[in-house]
Coordinates of C-alpha atoms in Angstrom, one line a residue:
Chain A
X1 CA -29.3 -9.2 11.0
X2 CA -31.2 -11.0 8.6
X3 CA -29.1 -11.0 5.3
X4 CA -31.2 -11.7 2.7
X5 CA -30.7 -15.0 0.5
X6 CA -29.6 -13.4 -2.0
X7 CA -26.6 -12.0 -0.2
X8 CA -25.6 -14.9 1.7
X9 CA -25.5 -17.0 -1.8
X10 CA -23.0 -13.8 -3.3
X11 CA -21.2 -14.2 0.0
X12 CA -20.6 -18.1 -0.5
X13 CA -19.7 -17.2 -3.8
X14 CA -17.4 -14.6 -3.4
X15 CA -15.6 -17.4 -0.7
X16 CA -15.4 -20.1 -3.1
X17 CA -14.0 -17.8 -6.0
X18 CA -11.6 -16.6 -3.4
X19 CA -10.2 -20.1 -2.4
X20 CA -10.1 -20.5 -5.8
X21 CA -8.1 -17.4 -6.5
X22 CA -5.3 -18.3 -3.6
X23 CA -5.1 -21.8 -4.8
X24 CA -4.5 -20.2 -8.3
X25 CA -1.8 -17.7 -6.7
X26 CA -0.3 -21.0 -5.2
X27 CA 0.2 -22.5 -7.7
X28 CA 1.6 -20.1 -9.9
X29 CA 4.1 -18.8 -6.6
X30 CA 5.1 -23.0 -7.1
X31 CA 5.8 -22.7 -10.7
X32 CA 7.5 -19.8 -10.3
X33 CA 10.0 -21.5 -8.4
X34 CA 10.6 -24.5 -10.6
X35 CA 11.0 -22.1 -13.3
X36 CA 13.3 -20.4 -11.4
X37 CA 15.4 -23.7 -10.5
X38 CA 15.5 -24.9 -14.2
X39 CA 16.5 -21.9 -15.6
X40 CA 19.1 -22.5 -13.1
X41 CA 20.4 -25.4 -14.3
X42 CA 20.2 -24.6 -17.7
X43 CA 22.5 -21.9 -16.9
X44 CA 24.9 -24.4 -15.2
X45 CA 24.5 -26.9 -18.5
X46 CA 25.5 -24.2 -20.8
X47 CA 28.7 -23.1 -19.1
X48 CA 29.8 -27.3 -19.0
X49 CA 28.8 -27.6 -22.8
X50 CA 31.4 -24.6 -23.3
X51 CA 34.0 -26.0 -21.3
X52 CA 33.5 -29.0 -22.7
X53 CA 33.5 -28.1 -26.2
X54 CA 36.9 -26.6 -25.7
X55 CA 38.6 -29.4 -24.6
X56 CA 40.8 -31.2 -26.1
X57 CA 39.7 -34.5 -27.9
X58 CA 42.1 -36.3 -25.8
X59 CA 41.7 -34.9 -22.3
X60 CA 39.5 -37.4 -20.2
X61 CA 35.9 -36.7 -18.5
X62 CA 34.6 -37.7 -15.8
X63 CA 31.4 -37.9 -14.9
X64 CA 30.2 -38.2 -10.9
X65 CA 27.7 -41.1 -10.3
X66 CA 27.4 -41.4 -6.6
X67 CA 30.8 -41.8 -5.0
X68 CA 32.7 -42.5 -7.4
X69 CA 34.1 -40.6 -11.3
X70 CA 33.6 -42.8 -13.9
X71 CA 35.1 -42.0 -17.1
X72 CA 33.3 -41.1 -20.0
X73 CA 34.0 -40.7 -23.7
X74 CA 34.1 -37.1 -24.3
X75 CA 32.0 -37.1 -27.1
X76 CA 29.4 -39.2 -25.1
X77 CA 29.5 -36.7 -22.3
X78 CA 29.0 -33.6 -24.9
X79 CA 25.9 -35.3 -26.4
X80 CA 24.6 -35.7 -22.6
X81 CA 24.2 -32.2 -21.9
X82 CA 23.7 -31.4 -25.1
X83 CA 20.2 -33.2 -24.2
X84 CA 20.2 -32.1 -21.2
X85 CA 19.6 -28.6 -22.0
X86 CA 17.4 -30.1 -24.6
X87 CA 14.7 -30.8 -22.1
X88 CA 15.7 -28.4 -19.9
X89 CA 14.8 -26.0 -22.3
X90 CA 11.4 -27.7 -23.3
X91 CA 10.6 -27.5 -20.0
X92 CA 11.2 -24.3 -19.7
X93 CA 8.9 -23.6 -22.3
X94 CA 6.1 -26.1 -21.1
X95 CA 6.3 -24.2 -17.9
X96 CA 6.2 -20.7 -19.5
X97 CA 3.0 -22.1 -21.0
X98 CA 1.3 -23.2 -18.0
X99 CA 1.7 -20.1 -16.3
X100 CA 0.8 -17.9 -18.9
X101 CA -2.6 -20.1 -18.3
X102 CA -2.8 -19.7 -14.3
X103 CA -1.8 -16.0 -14.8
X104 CA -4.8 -15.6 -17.7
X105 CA -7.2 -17.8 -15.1
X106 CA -5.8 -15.4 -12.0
X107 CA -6.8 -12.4 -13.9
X108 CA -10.2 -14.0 -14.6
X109 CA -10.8 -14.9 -10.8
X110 CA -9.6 -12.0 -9.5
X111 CA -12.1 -10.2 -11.8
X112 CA -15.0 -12.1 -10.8
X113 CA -13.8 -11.8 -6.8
X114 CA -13.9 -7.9 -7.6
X115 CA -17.4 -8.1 -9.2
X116 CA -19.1 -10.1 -6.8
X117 CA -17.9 -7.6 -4.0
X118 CA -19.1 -4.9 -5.5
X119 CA -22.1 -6.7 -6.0
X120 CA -22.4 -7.1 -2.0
X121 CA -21.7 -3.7 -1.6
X122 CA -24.5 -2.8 -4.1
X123 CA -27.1 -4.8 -2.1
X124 CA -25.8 -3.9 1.5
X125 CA -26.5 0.1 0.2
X126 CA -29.3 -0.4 -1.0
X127 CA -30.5 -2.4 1.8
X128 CA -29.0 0.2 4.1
X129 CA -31.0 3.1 2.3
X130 CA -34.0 1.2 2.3
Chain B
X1 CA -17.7 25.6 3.9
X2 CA -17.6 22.2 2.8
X3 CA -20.0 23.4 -0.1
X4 CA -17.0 25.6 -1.0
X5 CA -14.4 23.3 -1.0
X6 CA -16.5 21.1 -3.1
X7 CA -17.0 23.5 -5.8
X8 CA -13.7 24.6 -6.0
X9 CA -12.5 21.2 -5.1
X10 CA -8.9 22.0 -7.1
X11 CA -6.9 21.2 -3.7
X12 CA -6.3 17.0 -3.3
X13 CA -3.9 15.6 -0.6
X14 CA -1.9 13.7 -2.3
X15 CA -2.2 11.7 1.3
X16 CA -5.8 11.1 -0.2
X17 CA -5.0 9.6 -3.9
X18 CA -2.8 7.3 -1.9
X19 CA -2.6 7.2 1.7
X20 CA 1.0 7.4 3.5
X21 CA 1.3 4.4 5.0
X22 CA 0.6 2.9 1.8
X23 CA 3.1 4.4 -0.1
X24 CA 5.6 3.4 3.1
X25 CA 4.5 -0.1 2.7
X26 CA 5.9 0.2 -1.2
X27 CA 8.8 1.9 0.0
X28 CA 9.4 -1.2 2.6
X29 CA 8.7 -3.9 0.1
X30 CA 11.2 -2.4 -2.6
X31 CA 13.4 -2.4 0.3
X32 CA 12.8 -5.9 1.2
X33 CA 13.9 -6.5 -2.5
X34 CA 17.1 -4.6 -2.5
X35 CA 18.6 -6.3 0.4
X36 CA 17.4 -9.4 -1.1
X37 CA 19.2 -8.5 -4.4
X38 CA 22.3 -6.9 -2.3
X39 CA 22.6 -10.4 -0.6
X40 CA 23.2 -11.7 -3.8
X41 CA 25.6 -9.5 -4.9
X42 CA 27.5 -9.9 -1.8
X43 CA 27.6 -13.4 -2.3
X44 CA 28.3 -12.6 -6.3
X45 CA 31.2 -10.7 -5.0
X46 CA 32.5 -13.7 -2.8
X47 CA 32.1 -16.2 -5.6
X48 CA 34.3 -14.2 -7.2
X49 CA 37.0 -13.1 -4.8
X50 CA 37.4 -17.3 -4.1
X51 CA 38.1 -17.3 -7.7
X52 CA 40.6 -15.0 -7.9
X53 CA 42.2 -16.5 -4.6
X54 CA 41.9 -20.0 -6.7
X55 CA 43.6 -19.1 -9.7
X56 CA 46.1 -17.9 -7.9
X57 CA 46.6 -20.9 -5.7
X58 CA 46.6 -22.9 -8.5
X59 CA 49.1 -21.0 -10.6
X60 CA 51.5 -21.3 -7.8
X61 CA 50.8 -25.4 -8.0
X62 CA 53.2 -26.5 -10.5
X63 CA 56.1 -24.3 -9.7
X64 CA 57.1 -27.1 -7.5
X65 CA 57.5 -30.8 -8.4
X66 CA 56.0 -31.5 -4.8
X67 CA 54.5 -29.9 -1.9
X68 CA 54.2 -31.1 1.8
X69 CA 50.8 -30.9 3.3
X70 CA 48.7 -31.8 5.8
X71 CA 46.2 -33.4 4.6
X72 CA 42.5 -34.2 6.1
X73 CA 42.1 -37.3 7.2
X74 CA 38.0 -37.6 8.6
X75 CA 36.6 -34.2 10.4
X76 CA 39.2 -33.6 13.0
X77 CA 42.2 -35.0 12.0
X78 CA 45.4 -34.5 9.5
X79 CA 48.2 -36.5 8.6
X80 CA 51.4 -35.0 6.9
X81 CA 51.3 -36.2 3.3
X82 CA 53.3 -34.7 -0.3
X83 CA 51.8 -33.8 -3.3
X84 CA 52.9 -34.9 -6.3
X85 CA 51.7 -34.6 -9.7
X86 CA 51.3 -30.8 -9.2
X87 CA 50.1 -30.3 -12.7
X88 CA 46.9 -32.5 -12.8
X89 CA 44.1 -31.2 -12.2
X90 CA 40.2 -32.7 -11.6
X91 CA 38.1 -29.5 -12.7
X92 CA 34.5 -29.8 -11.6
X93 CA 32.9 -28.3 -14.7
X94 CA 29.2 -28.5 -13.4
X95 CA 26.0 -31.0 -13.3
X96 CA 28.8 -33.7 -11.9
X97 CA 30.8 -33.7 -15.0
X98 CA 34.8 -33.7 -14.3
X99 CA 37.7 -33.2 -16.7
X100 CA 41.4 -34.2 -16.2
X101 CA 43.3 -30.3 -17.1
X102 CA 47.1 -29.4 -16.4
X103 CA 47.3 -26.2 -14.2
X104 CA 47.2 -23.9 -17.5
X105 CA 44.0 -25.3 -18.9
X106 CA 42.4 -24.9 -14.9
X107 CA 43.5 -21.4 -14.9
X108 CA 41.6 -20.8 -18.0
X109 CA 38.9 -22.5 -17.0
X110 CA 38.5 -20.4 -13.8
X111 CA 39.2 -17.1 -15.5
X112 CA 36.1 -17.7 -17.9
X113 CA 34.2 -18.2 -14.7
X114 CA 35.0 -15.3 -13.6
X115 CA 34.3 -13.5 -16.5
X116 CA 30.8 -15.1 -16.4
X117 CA 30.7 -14.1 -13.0
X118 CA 31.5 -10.2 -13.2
X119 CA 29.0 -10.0 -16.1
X120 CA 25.8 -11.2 -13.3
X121 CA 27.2 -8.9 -11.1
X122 CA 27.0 -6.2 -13.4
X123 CA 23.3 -7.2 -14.5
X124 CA 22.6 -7.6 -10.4
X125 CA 24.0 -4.0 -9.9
X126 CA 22.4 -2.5 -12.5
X127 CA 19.1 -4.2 -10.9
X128 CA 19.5 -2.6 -7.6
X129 CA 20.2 0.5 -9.1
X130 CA 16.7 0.8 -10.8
X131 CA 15.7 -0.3 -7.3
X132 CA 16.6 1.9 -5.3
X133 CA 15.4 4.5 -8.0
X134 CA 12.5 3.3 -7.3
X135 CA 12.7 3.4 -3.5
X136 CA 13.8 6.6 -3.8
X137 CA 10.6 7.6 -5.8
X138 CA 8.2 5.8 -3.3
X139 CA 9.9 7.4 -0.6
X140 CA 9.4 10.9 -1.8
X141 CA 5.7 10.1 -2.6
X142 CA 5.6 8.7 1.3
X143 CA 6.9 11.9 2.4
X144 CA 4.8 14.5 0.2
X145 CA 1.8 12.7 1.5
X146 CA 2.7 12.5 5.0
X147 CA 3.5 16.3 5.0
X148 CA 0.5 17.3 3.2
X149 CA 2.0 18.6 0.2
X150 CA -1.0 19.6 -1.9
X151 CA -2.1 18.3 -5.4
X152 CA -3.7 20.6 -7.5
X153 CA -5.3 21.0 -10.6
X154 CA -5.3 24.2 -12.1
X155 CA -8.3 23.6 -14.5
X156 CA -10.9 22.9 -12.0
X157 CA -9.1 25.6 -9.7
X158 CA -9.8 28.3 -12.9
X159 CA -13.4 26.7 -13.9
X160 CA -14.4 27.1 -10.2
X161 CA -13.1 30.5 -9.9
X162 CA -14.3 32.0 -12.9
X163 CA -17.9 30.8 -12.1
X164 CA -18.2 31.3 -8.7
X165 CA -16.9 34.3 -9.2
X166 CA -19.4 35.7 -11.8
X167 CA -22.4 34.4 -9.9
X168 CA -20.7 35.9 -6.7
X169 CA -20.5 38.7 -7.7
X170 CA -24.3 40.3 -8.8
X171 CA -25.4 39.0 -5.7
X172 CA -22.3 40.2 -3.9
X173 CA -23.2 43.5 -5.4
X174 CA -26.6 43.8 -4.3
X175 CA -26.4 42.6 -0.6
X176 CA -22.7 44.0 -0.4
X177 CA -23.4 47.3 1.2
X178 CA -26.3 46.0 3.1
X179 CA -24.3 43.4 5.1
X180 CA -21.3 45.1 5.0
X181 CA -23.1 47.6 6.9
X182 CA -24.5 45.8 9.7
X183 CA -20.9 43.7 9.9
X184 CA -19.0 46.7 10.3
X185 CA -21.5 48.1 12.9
X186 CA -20.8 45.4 15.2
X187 CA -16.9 44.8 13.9
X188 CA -16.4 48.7 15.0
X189 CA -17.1 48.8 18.1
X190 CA -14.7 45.8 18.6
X191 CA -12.1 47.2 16.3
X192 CA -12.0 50.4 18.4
X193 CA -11.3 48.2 21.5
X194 CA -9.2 46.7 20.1
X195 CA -7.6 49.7 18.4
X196 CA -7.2 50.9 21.9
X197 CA -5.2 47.6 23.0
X198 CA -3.1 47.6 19.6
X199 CA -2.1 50.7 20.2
X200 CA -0.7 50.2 23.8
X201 CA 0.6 46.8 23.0
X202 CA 0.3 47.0 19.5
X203 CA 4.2 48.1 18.6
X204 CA 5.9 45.1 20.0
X205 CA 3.1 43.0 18.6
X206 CA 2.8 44.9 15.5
X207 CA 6.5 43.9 14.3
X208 CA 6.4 40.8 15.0
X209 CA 3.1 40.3 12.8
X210 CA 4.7 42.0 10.3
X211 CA 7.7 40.1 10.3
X212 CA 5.4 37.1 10.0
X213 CA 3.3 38.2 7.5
X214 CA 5.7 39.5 5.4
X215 CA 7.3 36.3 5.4
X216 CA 4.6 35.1 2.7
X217 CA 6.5 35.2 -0.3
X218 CA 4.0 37.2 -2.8
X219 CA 4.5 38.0 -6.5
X220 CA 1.2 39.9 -6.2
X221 CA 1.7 43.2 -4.3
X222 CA -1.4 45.1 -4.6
X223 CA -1.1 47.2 -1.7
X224 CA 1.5 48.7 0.9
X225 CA 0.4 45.3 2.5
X226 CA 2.0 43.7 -0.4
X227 CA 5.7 45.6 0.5
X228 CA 5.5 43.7 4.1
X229 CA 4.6 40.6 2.8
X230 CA 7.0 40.6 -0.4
X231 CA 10.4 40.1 1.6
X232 CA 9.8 36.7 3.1
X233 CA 9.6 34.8 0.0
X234 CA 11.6 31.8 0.9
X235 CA 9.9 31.1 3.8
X236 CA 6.6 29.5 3.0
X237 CA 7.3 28.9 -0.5
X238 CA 6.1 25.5 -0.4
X239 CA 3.3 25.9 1.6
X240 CA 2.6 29.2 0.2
X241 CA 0.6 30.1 3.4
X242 CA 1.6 33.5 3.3
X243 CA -0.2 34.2 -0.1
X244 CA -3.6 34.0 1.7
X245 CA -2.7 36.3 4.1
X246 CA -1.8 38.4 1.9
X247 CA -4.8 38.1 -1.0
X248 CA -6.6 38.4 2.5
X249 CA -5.2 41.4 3.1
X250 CA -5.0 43.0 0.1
X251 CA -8.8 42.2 -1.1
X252 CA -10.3 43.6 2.4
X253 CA -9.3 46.6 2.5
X254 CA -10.1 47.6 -1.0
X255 CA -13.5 45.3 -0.7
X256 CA -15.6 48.9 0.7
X257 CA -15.6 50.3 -2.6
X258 CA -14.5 48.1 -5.4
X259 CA -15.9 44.5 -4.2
X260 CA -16.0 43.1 -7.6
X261 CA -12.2 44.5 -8.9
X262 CA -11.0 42.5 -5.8
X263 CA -13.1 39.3 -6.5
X264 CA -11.8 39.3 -9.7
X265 CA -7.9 39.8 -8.7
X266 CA -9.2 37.2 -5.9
X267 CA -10.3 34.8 -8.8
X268 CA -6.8 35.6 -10.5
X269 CA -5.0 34.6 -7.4
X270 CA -7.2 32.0 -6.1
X271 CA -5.2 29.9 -8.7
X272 CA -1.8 30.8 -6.9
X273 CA -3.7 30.0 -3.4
X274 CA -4.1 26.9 -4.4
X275 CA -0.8 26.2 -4.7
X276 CA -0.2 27.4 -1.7
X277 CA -1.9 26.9 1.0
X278 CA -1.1 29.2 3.7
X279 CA -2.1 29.4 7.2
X280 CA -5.3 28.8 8.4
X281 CA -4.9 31.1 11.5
X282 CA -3.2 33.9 9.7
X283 CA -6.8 33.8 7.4
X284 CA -8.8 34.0 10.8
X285 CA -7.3 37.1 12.3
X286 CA -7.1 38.8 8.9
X287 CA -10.9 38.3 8.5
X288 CA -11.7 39.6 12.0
X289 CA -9.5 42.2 11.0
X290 CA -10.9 43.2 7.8
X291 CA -14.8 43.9 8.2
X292 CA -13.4 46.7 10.4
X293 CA -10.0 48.1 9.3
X294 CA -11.9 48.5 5.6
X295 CA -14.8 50.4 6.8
X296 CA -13.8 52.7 9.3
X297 CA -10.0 53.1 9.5
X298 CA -8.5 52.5 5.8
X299 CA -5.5 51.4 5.8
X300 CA -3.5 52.5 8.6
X301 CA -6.2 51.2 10.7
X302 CA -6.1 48.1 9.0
X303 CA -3.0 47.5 9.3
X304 CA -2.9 48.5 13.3
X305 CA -5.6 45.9 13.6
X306 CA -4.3 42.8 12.4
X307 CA -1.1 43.1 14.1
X308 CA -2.9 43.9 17.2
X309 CA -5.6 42.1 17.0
X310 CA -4.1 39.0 16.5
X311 CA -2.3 38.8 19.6
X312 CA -3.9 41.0 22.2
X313 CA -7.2 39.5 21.2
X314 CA -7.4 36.6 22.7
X315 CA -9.5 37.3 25.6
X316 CA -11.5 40.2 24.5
X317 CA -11.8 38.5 21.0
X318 CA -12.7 35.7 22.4
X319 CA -15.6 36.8 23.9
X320 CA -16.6 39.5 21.3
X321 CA -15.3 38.2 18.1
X322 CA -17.3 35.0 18.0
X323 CA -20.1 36.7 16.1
X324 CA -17.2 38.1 13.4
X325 CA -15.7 34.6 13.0
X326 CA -18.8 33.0 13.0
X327 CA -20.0 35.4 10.3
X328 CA -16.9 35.1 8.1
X329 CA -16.0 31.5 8.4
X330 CA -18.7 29.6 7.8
X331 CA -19.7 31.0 4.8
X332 CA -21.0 34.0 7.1
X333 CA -23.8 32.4 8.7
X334 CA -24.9 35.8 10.4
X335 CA -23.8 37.4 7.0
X336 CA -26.0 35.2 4.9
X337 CA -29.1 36.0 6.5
X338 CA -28.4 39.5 5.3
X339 CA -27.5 38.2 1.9
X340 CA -24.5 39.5 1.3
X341 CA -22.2 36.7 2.5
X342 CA -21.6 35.6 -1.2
X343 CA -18.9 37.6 -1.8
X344 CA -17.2 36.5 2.0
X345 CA -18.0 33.0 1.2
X346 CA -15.9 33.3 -2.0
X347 CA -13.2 34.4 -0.1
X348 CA -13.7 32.2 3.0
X349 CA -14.5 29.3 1.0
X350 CA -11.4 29.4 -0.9
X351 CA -9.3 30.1 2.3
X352 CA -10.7 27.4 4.2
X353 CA -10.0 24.9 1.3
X354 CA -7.1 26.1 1.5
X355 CA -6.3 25.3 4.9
X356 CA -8.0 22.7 5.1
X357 CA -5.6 20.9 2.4
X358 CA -3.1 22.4 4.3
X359 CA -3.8 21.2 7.7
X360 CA -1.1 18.4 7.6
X361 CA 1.2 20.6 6.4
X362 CA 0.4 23.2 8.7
X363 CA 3.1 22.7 11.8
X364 CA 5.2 25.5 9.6
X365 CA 2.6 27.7 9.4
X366 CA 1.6 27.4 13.3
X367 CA 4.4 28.6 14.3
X368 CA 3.6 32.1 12.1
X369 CA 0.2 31.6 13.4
X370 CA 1.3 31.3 17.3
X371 CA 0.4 34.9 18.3
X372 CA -3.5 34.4 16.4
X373 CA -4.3 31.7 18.9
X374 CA -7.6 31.7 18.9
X375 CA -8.7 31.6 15.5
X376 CA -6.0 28.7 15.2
X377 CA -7.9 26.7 17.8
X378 CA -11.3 27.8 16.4
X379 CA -9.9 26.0 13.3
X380 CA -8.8 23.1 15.1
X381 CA -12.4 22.5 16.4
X382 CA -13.4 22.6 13.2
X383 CA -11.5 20.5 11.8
X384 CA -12.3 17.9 14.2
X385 CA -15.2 17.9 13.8
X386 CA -15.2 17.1 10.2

């Protein structure tokens, strides 16, 4: 059947916004899951900065590099984590940021997907009637 | 008859605002996500019996000043070793951070993990409880739609009644005695053959119609029809089937004389038809019945009729009643030519919206409808075809 020109350019289109839409999805599944895994360790950071806050000035820490404990000055290890879920958390945020934008530009596509089909649609009817 | 249905377009499958298998599909991926969230838990609930098992291991550490053990040497093998220092503890507190704790301090240590740990699973159960809520919901919806149940509107149902109605009725009155006249002509001589039958088979027959029939559960009793129908009210209360038969019923033998009080109690109960649709056969028979049993025989007639004519029929109806279903199904084709077939379409049309929103749920109603079997396949063919 001869599809007009007209309707094989809204059919190109409506592939290209599609790809674009799925790579959009990706990409937001993806950040999705490094949100997921920071919030994670943030989690895990919180619960050492409590445990370590109740320790004793004293007591000795440990940290694991590798193989082997090294000892660290408590106060040194408090002030690591302490950053630690510093940029965790900006990360967190920068990440909540970026996918509010591929949400906003998934809506967007998705829209545009919808309007071009129904632009197909319109044109197949008609054609169809006619 | 689709004309009808359109106008008084109150009945929706719910299987058509959302299609079964779709509403499965939900009910599959919520449960996807509950197992997914029960796996959790499980493994919430492990963390947290190792715990317990921990604590108390390491309580029991420092009651001695040594312990012999075996102790791992490589994958496979052991070596019998003591250990001393039973107090000192290296407590992983996370991210690769250690800290040197006597068995006390550990113990504390591990009980706030566990506290941290019931709290998720509380938040986790709590989440698969809204879940499953949900799963529950979806499922319901699944089912509704796969049986059929009906969605109706009650507006639209009133709006179309009230109109259709008024309309129906001046031409129903005009053409009414006209076609009525002719129908029950032809509709006689069958309903005296068929008299004949009901009467020699009719008592068996007869009862068991009634019995079905009276299982429609009816609030409306307008005639002694309305007595037999009354006593089965839990039967088709969902489906409601009954209540056509019984509006059916009712309306026909009155509709000689007083066509336009009936149309209007039809109007009245269309509403309540809606809700239930009843059966579609049951609607057949009574309209074969009707034409007949109200012009010649009153009620007693009537009544012998349906009973009769329903199950005896099938061969002589077959071959005779064609021109009676024909007439009063589709929106009384033969009827129409005379004119008079606007008061039979409002009553056919609403039935067969009825049934035909009822035709998933309809198994129930077959059963009732088992001893009508032909109009019940005459339906069938239509609704085939559509």
């Amino acid at each position: 059947m001869a599809a007009s020109p007209a309707l094989r350019e809204l059919q190109h289109d409506l592939e290209s916004q599609a790809n674009a839409l799925s790579k959009i999805q990706k990409d937001v599944a993806k950040n999705h899951q490094v949100r997921k895994q920071y919030t994670i360790q943030l989690g895990e950071n919180e619960l050492v900065l409590k445990e370590l806050d109740l320790l004793n000035e004293s007591s000795n820490v440990y940290k694991l590099i590798g193989p082997v404990l090294v000892k660290q000055d408590l106060a040194e290890a408090r002030a690591n984590v302490r950053k630690r879920i510093e940029y965790i958390s900006t990360e967190l945020k920068r990440l909540d940021g970026t996918l509010q934008d591929l949400e906003d530009k998934q809506s967007s596509k998705r829209d545009a997907v919808l309007k071009i089909q129904q632009r197909i649609q319109a044109v197949q009817s008609g054609k169809s009637k006619s | 008859m689709a004309d009808g249905q359109e106008k008084k377009g109150t009945v929706t499958l719910l299987s058509s605002l959302f299609s079964a298998k779709e509403a499965e599909k939900a009910v599959r991926r919520v449960q996807e996500a509950i197992s997914d969230r029960q796996k959790e838990l499980d493994c919430l609930r492990e963390f947290l019996t190792d715990n317990k098992a921990l604590i108390q291991h390491v309580q029991k550490l420092p009651e001695e000043l040594s312990h012999d053990i075996m102790v791992p040497f490589g994958g496979a093998a052991f070596f019998p070793g003591r250990l001393i220092h039973t107090n000192e503890f290296m407590v992983l507190l996370g991210e690769g951070y250690y800290a040197e704790r006597s068995a006390k301090q550990t113990v504390e240590i591990l009980q706030r993990r566990g506290k941290s740990l019931e709290a998720q699973l509380e938040s986790l159960k709590r989440v698969v409880k809204d879940l499953e809520l949900e799963a529950k919901f979806f499922d319901s919806a699944a089912t509704e739609a796969a049986e059929g149940v009906v969605h109706i509107r009650e507006e639209y149902v009133e709006d179309a009644e009230n109109q259709q109605p008024g309309t129906d009725k001046k031409n129903s009155e005009i053409c009414e005695e006209e076609k009525e006249e002719e129908e029950y002509a032809k509709l006689m001589a069958r309903l005296n053959e068929l008299e004949k039958e009901e009467e020699e088979a009719g008592s068996d027959l007869a009862e068991d119609e009634y019995d079905e029939t009276a299982r429609t559960s009816d609030e409306y009793e307008e005639d002694e029809e309305s007595e037999d129908e009354e006593e089965d009210t839990g039967y088709m209360n969902v489906k409601a089937k009954n209540h056509k038969n019984i509006y059916e019923e009712v309306p026909f033998p009155k509709a000689r004389g007083p066509l336009k009080v009936q149309e209007r109690s039809m109007q009245h109960d269309a509403s309540k038809w809606s809700l239930h649709p009843s059966d579609q056969p049951s609607v057949h028979s009574k309209v074969h019945v009707f034409p007949t049993g109200s012009l010649e025989n009153n009620l007693e007639q009537l009544h012998m009729t349906r009973n009769p004519s329903q199950p005896l029929k099938t061969n002589e109806y077959l071959q005779k009643a064609p021109n009676v279903q024909a007439s009063s199904e589709s929106s009384s084709s033969t009827s129409s030519s005379l004119g008079s077939s606007t008061e039979r379409k409002a009553f056919t049309g609403s039935i067969i919206e009825h049934s035909y929103g009822l035709s998933l749920a309809q198994p129930t109603n077959s059963a009732a409808s088992g001893q009508s079997s032909r109009p019940v396949s005459r339906f069938k063919l239509q609704k085939g075809g559509r």
